[in-house]
Every structure is written in structure tokens, then in C-alpha cells.
CSV table of C-alpha atoms in Angstrom, one decimal:
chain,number,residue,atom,x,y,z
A,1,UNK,CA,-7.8,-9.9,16.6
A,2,UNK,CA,-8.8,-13.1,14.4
A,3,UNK,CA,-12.1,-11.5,13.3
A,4,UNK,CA,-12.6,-9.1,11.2
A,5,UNK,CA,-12.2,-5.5,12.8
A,6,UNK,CA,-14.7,-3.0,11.5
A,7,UNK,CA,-13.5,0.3,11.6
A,8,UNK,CA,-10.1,-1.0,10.6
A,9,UNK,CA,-11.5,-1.9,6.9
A,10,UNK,CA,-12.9,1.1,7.2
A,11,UNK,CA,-9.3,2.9,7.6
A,12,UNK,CA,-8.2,0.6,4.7
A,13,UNK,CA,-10.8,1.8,2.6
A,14,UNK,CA,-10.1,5.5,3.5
A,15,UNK,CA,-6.9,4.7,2.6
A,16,UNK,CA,-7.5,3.3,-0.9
A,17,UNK,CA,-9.5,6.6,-1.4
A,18,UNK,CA,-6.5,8.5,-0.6
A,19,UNK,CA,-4.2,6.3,-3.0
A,20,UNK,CA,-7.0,7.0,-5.9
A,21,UNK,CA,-7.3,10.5,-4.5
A,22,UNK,CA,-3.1,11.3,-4.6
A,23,UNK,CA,-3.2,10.0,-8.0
A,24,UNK,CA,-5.2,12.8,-9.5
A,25,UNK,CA,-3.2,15.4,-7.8
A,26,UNK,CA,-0.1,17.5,-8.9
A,27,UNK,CA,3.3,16.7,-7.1
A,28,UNK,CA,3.0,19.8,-5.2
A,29,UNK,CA,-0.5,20.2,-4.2
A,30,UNK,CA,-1.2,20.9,-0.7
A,31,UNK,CA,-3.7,17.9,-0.3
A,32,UNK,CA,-1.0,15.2,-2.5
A,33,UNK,CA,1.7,16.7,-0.3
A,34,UNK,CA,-0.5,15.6,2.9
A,35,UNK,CA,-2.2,12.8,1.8
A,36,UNK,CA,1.5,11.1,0.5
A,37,UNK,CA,3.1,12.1,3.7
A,38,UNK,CA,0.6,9.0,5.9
A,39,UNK,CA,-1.2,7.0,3.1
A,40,UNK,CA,1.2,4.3,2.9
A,41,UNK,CA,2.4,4.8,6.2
A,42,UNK,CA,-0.8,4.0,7.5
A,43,UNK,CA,-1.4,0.7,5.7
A,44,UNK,CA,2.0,-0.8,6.9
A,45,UNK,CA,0.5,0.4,10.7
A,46,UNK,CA,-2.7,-1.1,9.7
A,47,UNK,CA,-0.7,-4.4,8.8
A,48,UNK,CA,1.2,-4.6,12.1
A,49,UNK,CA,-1.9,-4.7,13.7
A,50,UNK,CA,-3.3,-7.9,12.6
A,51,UNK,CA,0.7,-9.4,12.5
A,52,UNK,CA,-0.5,-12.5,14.4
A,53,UNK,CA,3.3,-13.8,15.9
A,54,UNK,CA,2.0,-16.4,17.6
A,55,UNK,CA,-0.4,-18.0,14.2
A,56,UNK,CA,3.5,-17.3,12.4
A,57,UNK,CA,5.4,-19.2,14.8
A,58,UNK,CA,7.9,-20.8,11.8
A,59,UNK,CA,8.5,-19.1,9.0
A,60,UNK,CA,7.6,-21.9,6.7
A,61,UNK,CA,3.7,-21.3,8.0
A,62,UNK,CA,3.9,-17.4,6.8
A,63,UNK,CA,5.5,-17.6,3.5
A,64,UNK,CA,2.6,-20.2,2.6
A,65,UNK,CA,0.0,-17.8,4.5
A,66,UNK,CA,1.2,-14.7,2.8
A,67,UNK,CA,2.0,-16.1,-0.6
A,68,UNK,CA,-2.1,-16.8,-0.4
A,69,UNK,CA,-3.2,-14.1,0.4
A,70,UNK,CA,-0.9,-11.6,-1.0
A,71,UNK,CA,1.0,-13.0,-4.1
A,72,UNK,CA,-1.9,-15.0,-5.5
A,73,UNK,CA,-3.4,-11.2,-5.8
A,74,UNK,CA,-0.2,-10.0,-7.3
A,75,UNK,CA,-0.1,-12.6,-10.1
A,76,UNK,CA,-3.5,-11.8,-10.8
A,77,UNK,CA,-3.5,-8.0,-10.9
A,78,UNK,CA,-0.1,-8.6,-13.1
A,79,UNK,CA,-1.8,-10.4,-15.9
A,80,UNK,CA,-4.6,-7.6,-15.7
A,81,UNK,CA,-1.6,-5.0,-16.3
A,82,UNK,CA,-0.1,-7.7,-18.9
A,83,UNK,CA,-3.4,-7.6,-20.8
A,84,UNK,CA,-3.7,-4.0,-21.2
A,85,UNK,CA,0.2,-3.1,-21.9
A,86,UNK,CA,-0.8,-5.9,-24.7
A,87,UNK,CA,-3.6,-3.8,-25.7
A,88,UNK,CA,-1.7,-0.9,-25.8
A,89,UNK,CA,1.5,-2.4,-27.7
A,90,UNK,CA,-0.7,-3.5,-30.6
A,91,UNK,CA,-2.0,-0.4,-30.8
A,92,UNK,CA,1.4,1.2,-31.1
A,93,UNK,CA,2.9,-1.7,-33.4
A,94,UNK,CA,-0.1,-0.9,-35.5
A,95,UNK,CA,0.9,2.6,-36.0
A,96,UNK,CA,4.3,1.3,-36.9
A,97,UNK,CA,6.1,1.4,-33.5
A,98,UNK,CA,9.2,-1.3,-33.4
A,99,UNK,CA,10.2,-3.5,-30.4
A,100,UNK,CA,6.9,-4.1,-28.8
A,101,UNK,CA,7.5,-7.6,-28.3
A,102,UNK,CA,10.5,-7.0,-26.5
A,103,UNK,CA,8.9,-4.6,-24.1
A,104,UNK,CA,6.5,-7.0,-23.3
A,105,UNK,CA,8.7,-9.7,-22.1
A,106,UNK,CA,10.6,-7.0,-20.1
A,107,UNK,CA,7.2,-6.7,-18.6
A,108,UNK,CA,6.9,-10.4,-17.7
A,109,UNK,CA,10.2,-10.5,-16.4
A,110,UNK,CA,9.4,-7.8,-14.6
A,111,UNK,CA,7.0,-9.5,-12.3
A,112,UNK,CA,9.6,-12.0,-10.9
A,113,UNK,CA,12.1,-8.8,-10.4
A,114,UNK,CA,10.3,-6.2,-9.4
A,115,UNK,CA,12.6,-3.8,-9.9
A,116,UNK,CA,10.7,-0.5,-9.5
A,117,UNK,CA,11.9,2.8,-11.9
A,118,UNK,CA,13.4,0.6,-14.9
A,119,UNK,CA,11.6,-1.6,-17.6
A,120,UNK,CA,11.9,-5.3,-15.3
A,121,UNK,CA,8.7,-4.2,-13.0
A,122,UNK,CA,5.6,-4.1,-13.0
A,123,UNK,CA,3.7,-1.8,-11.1
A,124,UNK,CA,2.3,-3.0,-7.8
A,125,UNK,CA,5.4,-2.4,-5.8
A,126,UNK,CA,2.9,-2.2,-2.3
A,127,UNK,CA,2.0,-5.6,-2.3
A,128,UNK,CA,5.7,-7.1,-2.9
A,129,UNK,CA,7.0,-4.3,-0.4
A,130,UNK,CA,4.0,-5.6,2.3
A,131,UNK,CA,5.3,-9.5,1.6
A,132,UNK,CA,8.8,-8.6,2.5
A,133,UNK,CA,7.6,-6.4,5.2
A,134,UNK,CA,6.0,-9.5,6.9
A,135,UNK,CA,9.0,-11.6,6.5
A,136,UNK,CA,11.4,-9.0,8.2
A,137,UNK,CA,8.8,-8.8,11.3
A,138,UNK,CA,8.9,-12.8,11.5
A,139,UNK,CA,13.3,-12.4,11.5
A,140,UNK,CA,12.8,-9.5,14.2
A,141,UNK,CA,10.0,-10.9,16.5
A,142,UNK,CA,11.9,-14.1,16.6
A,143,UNK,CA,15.3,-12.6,16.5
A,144,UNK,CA,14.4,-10.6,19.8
A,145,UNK,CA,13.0,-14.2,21.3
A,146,UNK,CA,16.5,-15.9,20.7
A,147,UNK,CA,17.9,-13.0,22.5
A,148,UNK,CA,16.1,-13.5,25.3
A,149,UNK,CA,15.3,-9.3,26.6
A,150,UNK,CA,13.4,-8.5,29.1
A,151,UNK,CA,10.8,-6.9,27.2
A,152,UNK,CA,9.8,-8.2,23.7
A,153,UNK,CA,8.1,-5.1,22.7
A,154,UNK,CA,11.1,-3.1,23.4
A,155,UNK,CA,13.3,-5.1,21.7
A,156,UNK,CA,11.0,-5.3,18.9
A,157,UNK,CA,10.4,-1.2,18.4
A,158,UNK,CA,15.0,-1.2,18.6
A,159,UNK,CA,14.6,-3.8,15.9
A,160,UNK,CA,12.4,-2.1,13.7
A,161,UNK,CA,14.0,1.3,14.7
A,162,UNK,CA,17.6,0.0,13.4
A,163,UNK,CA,16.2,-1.2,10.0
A,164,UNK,CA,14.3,1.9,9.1
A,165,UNK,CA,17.4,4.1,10.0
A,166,UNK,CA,19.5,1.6,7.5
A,167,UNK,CA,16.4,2.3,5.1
A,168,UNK,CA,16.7,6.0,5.6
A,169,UNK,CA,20.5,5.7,5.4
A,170,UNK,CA,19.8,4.2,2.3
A,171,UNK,CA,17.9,6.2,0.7
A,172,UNK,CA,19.9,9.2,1.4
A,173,UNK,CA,22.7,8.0,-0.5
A,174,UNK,CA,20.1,8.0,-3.4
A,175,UNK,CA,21.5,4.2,-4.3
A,176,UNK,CA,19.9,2.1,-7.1
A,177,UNK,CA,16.4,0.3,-5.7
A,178,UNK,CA,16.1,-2.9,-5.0
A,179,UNK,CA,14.3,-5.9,-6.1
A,180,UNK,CA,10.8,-6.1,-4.4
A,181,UNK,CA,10.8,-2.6,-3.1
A,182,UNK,CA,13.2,-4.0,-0.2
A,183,UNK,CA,14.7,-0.4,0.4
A,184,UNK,CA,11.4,0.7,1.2
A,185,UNK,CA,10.1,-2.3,3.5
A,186,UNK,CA,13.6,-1.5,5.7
A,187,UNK,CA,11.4,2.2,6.8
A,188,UNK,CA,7.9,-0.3,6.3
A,189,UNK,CA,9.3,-2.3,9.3
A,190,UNK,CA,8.9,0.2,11.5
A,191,UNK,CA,5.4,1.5,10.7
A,192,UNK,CA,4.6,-2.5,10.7
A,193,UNK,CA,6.4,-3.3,14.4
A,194,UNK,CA,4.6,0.1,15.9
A,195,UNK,CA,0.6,-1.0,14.9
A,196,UNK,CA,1.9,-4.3,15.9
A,197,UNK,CA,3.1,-2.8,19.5
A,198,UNK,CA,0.2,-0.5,20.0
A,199,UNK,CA,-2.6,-2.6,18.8
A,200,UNK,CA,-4.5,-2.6,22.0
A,201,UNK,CA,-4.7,1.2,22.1
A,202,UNK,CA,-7.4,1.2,20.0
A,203,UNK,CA,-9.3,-1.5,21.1
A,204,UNK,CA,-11.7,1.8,22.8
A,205,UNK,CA,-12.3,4.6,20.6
A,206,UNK,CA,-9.8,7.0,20.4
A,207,UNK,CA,-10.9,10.2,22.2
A,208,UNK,CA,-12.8,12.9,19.8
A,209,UNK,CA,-10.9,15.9,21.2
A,210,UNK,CA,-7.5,14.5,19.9
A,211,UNK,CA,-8.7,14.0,16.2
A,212,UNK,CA,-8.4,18.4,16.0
A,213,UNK,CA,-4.8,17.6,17.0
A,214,UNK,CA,-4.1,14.5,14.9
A,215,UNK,CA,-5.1,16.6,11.8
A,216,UNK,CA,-3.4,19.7,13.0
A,217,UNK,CA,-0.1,17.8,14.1
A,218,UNK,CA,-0.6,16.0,10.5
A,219,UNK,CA,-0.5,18.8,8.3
A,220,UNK,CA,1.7,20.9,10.0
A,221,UNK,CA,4.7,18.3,9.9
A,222,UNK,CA,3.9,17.3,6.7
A,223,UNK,CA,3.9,20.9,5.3
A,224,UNK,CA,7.2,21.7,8.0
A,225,UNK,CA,8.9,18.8,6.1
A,226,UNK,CA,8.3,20.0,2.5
A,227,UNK,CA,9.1,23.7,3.0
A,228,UNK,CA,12.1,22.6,4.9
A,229,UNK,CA,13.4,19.8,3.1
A,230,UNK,CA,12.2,21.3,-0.7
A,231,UNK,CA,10.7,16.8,-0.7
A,232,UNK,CA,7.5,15.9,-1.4
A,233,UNK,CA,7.2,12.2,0.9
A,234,UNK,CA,7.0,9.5,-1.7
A,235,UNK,CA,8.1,6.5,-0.6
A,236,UNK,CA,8.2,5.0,-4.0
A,237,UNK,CA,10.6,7.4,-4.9
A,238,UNK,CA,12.5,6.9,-1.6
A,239,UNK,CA,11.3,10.6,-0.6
A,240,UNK,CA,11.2,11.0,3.1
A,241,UNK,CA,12.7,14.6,3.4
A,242,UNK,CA,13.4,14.9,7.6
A,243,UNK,CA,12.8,11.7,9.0
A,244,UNK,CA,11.7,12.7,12.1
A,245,UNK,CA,8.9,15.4,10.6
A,246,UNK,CA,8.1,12.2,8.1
A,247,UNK,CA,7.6,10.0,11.3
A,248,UNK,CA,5.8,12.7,13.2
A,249,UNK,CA,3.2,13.5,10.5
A,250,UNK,CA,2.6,10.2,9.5
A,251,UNK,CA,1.9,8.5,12.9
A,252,UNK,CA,-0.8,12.0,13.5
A,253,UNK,CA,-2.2,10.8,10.0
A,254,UNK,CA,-2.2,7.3,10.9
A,255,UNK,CA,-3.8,8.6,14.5
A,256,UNK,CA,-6.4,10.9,12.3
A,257,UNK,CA,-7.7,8.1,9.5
A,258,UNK,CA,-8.0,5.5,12.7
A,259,UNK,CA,-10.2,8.0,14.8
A,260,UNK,CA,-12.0,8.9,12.0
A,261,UNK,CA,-12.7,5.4,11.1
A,262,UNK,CA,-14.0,4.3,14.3
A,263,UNK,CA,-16.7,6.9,14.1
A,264,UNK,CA,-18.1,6.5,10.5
A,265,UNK,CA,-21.2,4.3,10.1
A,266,UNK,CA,-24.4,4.0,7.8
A,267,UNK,CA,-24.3,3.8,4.3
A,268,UNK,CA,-20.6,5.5,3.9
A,269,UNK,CA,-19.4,3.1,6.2
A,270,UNK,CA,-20.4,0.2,4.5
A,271,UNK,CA,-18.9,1.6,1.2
A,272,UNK,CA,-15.4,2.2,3.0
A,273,UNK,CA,-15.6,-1.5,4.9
A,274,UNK,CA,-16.2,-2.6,1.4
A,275,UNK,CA,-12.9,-1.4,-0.2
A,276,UNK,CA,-11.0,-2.1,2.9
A,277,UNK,CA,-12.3,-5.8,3.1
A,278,UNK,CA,-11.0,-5.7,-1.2
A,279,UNK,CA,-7.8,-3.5,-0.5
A,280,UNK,CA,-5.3,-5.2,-2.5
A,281,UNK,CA,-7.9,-5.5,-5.5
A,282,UNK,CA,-8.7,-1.7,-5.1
A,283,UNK,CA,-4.9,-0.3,-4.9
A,284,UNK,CA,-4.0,-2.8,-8.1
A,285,UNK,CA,-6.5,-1.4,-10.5
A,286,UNK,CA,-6.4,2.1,-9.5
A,287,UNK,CA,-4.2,3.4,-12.1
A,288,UNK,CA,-6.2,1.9,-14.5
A,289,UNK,CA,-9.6,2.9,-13.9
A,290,UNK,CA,-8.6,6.5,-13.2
A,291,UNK,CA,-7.0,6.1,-16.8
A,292,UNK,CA,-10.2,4.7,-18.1
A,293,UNK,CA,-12.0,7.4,-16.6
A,294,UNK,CA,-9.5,9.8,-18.3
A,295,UNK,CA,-10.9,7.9,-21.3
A,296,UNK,CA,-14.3,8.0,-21.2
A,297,UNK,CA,-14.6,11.9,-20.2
A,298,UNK,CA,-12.2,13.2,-22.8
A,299,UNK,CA,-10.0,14.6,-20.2
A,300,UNK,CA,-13.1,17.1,-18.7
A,301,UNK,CA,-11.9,16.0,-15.5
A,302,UNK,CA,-7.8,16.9,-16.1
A,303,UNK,CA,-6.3,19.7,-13.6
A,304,UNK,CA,-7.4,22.8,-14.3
A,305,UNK,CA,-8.7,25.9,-13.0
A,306,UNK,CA,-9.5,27.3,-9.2
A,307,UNK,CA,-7.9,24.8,-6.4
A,308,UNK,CA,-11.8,24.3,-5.2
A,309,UNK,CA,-12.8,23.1,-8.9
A,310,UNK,CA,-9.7,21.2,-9.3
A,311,UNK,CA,-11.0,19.2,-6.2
A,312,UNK,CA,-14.5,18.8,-7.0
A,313,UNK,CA,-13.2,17.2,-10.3
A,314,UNK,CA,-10.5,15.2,-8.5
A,315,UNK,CA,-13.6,14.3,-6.4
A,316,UNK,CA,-15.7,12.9,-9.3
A,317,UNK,CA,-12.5,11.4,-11.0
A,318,UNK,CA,-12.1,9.0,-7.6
A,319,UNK,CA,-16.0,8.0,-7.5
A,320,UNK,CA,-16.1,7.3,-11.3
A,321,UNK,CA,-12.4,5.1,-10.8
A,322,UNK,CA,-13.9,3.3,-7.6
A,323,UNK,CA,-17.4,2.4,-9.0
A,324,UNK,CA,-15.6,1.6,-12.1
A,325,UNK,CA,-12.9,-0.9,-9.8
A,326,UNK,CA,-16.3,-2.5,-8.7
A,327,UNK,CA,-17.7,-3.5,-11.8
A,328,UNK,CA,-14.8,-5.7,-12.3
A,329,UNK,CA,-14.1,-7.1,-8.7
A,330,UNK,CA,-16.5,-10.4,-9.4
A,331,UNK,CA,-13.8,-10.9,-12.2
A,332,UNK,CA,-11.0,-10.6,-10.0
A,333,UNK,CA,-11.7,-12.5,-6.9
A,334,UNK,CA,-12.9,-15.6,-9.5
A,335,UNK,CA,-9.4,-15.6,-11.1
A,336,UNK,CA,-7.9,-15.6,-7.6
A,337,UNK,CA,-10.2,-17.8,-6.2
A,338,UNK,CA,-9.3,-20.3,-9.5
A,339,UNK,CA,-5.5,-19.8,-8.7
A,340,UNK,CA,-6.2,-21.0,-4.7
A,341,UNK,CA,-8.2,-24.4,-5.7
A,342,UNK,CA,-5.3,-25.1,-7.7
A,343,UNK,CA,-2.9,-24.8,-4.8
A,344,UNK,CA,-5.3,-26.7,-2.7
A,345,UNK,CA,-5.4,-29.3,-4.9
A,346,UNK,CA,-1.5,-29.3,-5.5
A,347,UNK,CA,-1.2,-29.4,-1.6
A,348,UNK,CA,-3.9,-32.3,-1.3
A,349,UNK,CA,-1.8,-34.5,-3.4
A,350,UNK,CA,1.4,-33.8,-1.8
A,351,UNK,CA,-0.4,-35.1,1.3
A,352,UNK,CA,-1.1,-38.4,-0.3
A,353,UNK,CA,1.8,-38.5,-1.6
């Protein structure tokens, strides 16, 4: 799995859609309630997939890997949030609001913390979440090793198993988060270790006459888990109502997307790979392009009417935000790619050294 895999950037991207999608929803729509029960779910799966244990043999090798190709993103997505909470501070100072200063180092400290729900954070929890993620399947792969069990991949699922109930556990006690969304990467894990586990199931395409029951199974559990529990799944928030109706709706989600994925091709395709192939870039500016797009329509697009106009606008809101994300992608990946020679350089003349 060193190349790149198609359909699953093409999951990814239907994935980012569904991240700029729930964000235009109400809490308790039907679609946010089913799109929020798999959506991040399904990018940890995704994840797990392309774990390569044997490339991350010492951990030394994936902190450097991942710091690449996941932090260097992070610092620069930060310092597009730090521009515009600038923007918007010297608006509000203008207008005589006091302290702005002081919010904005609370912001800058707040990339180092990451402590989600308070003023120390900024907001791209996912990709801190997805770094600690990695780092707990590195402990558990090579924990299981050390052990020495007869079957990796069983020891593996226990391993994950145990952390997410801890994570659960956790969040049932409703205690304070935790720096770098750590409280959610415990439950992560396990979403992580099972696309890690069952990556060779979908080397063929997933049968057509199970993607009915993927989507059924889906919203059924999802929609069993709200009216039972009274939760919306947000796993921000540390919402996962009854874990095993969480579980079981997001792995038919996770099941759905994927099936999907491997069947879309043309034009629509190549739009989806797209945003998959730039996933980290999409997720970090979608707040702010749907808020731009707020903007620039005067709020026309708001909630507001029938549930089938509410969606059509929803619908335009997401392809406005997403063509809006593109425009400034070039910008991105050159501010990244600035932030990588530098490292390469660093690393070059610690070589000579």
C-alpha cells in the first residue's frame, strides 16, 4: 500500500465534504446526526489503513515522518487562523473592545496546548488527535511484539479495544479534556488498529448488494443511538451516546463511504481524489471559507425554511466553501513546502556535522 490508493482519496474527499457538509447543519438535524455519527470515524479507519508498521519500525522514524507530514500542516493552518483572529481583533479593538492583545497570545499559546473547549487552543484538534493516534498504534503494535502472542492482529484489536473503553470510560465521567485531543485519540485507536487489521478486505471491491445495508445499518444505529441516548455523536465534545450503537453505525458508515468510493469515477471522481489527496488543507480552512461564504451572500444561504430547501442551500454553501478552499491551496502547500526545505536543510547540516 505505498502508492497512492484511488478510491481511498476518494473516501477522504467524501469525507471532507461531509465535515463542510455537518458544518452547515443544526445539532439535531437528521443528516448532521448521521453524517457526525461515521465522519471522523471513518478518517481514523482510513488512517489505519495506510499505518505502514513495518516503514515505523522505531519510533524515532515516525515522530519525524508524522511531524512532516502532519504538524508542518498544523503550523501552517495555525498562522492562517492567527491572521484572521488578528483581523478580527483589530476590528473589535477599533470599535473600542479591551484585551485583544491578550486574547491573541492565548491564541498562540494555544497551538503548543491544544487544549480544546477553553481559550489555550486553536482549532484543528483532528490533526493533533491523528498525530497522537499514530504514536499509540506504534506503543500497541510493538507492545503486542514484546509480548510475543500468537496472533499479532488479535492482540492488536485487545489493544486498541482496552484503550477506547478507557476513552469511553473517560468520557462518561464528563472529565476536563486533554491536551492534544488525547481523550479522543484513546476511542481513535480503535477505528485506527481496525482499518489497519482489515486493510486487505478491500483490496476487491466491496460487493454492491451490501452498500443498501451499509446505509440502512448506518442510519438506523445512528438514529437508535440518538433517540435512545437523547446524544448527538460528536467526538469533539466527547459525545458517543451507546458505544456499541456508535461502533455499529460508524463501521456501516465507514463500510458505505468506502463502497461508494470505489465506484465513483469521471469528472466527480477526480474532484473527490482531489480533496482527499489535500485532506488536511481542506478540513483546516473549512470553517473559514463557509464563514467567508456567510460573508459574501449576506447570510441568503443561513437555515431556514422546508428541510429540502435547507439542503439545497447547505448544498450551495459546501460548493461555494470548497471552490473557495481551492483558490487558496497554491498558497498553502508553498508555505508548507517553505517550512520542509527548511527542515531539510536543518537535517543536511546536522549530517555534516
Amino acid at each position: 500500500m505505498g502508492n497512492r490508493i484511488k478510491w481511498l482519496d476518494i473516501a477522504k474527499g467524501m469525507g471532507i465534504v461531509s465535515v463542510f457538509w455537518g458544518h452547515t447543519l443544526f445539532k439535531d438535524e437528521i443528516w448532521r446526526i448521521w453524517i457526525y455519527s461515521f465522519h471522523m470515524p471513518l478518517f481514523f479507519f482510513l488512517s489505519g489503513i495506510t499505518y505502514n508498521e513495518i516503514k515505523y519500525d522505531k519510533i524515532k522514524k515516525l515522530l519525524i515522518a508524522k511531524s512532516k507530514s502532519i504538524l508542518i500542516p498544523y503550523i501552517v493552518l495555525c498562522a492562517i487562523e492567527l491572521i484572521d483572529s488578528f483581523l478580527t481583533l483589530l476590528y473589535k479593538s477599533f470599535y473600542g473592545e479591551k484585551n485583544t492583545c491578550f486574547i491573541l497570545i492565548k491564541k498562540i499559546i494555544g497551538i503548543i496546548i491544544g487544549l480544546r473547549g477553553t481559550d489555550w487552543y486553536c482549532a484543528f484538534w483532528f490533526l493533533l488527535c491523528i498525530f497522537v493516534v499514530y504514536v499509540f498504534m506504534y506503543v500497541i503494535i510493538n507492545s503486542v511484539r514484546k509480548i510475543k502472542l500468537y496472533s499479532i492482529k488479535i492482540g492488536v484489536f485487545c489493544g486498541s479495544v482496552f484503550m477506547a473503553t478507557g476513552g469511553i470510560v473517560y468520557a462518561r465521567l464528563r472529565l476536563p479534556y486533554l491536551p492534544w485531543a488525547i481523550d479522543i485519540a484513546l476511542v481513535a485507536v480503535f477505528f485506527t488498529a481496525l482499518g489497519w487489521e482489515t486493510k486487505m478486505l478491500f483490496v476487491n471491491r466491496i460487493d454492491s448488494k451490501l452498500m443498501l445495508l451499509f446505509a440502512v445499518g448506518s442510519i438506523g444505529f445512528s438514529l437508535l443511538n440518538y433517540y435512545r441516548s437523547g446524544v448527538s455523536i460528536d467526538m469533539y465534545s466527547n459525545r458517543y451516546g451507546y458505544s456499541i450503537f456508535f461502533v455499529l453505525s460508524a463501521v456501516f458508515g465507514i463500510s458505505f463511504v468506502i463502497a461508494v468510493a470505489q465506484r465513483i469515477n469521471g469528472r466527480w471522481g477526480g474532484i473527490l481524489e482531489h480533496i482527499g489527496k489535500n485532506s488536511l488543507y481542506y478540513y483546516g480552512v473549512n470553517v473559514l471559507t463557509l464563514k467567508i461564504v456567510g460573508i459574501l451572500t449576506f447570510g441568503l444561504l443561513n437555515d431556514g425554511g422546508r428541510e429540502c430547501v435547507v439542503l439545497m442551500k447547505c448544498f450551495v454553501k459546501v460548493v461555494l466553501a470548497i471552490g473557495i478552499s481551492s483558490m487558496f491551496l497554491p498558497g498553502f502547500n508553498m508555505a508548507r513546502n517553505f517550512l520542509l526545505d527548511i527542515i531539510k536543510k536543518m537535517e543536511k547540516r546536522s549530517k555534516i556535522k
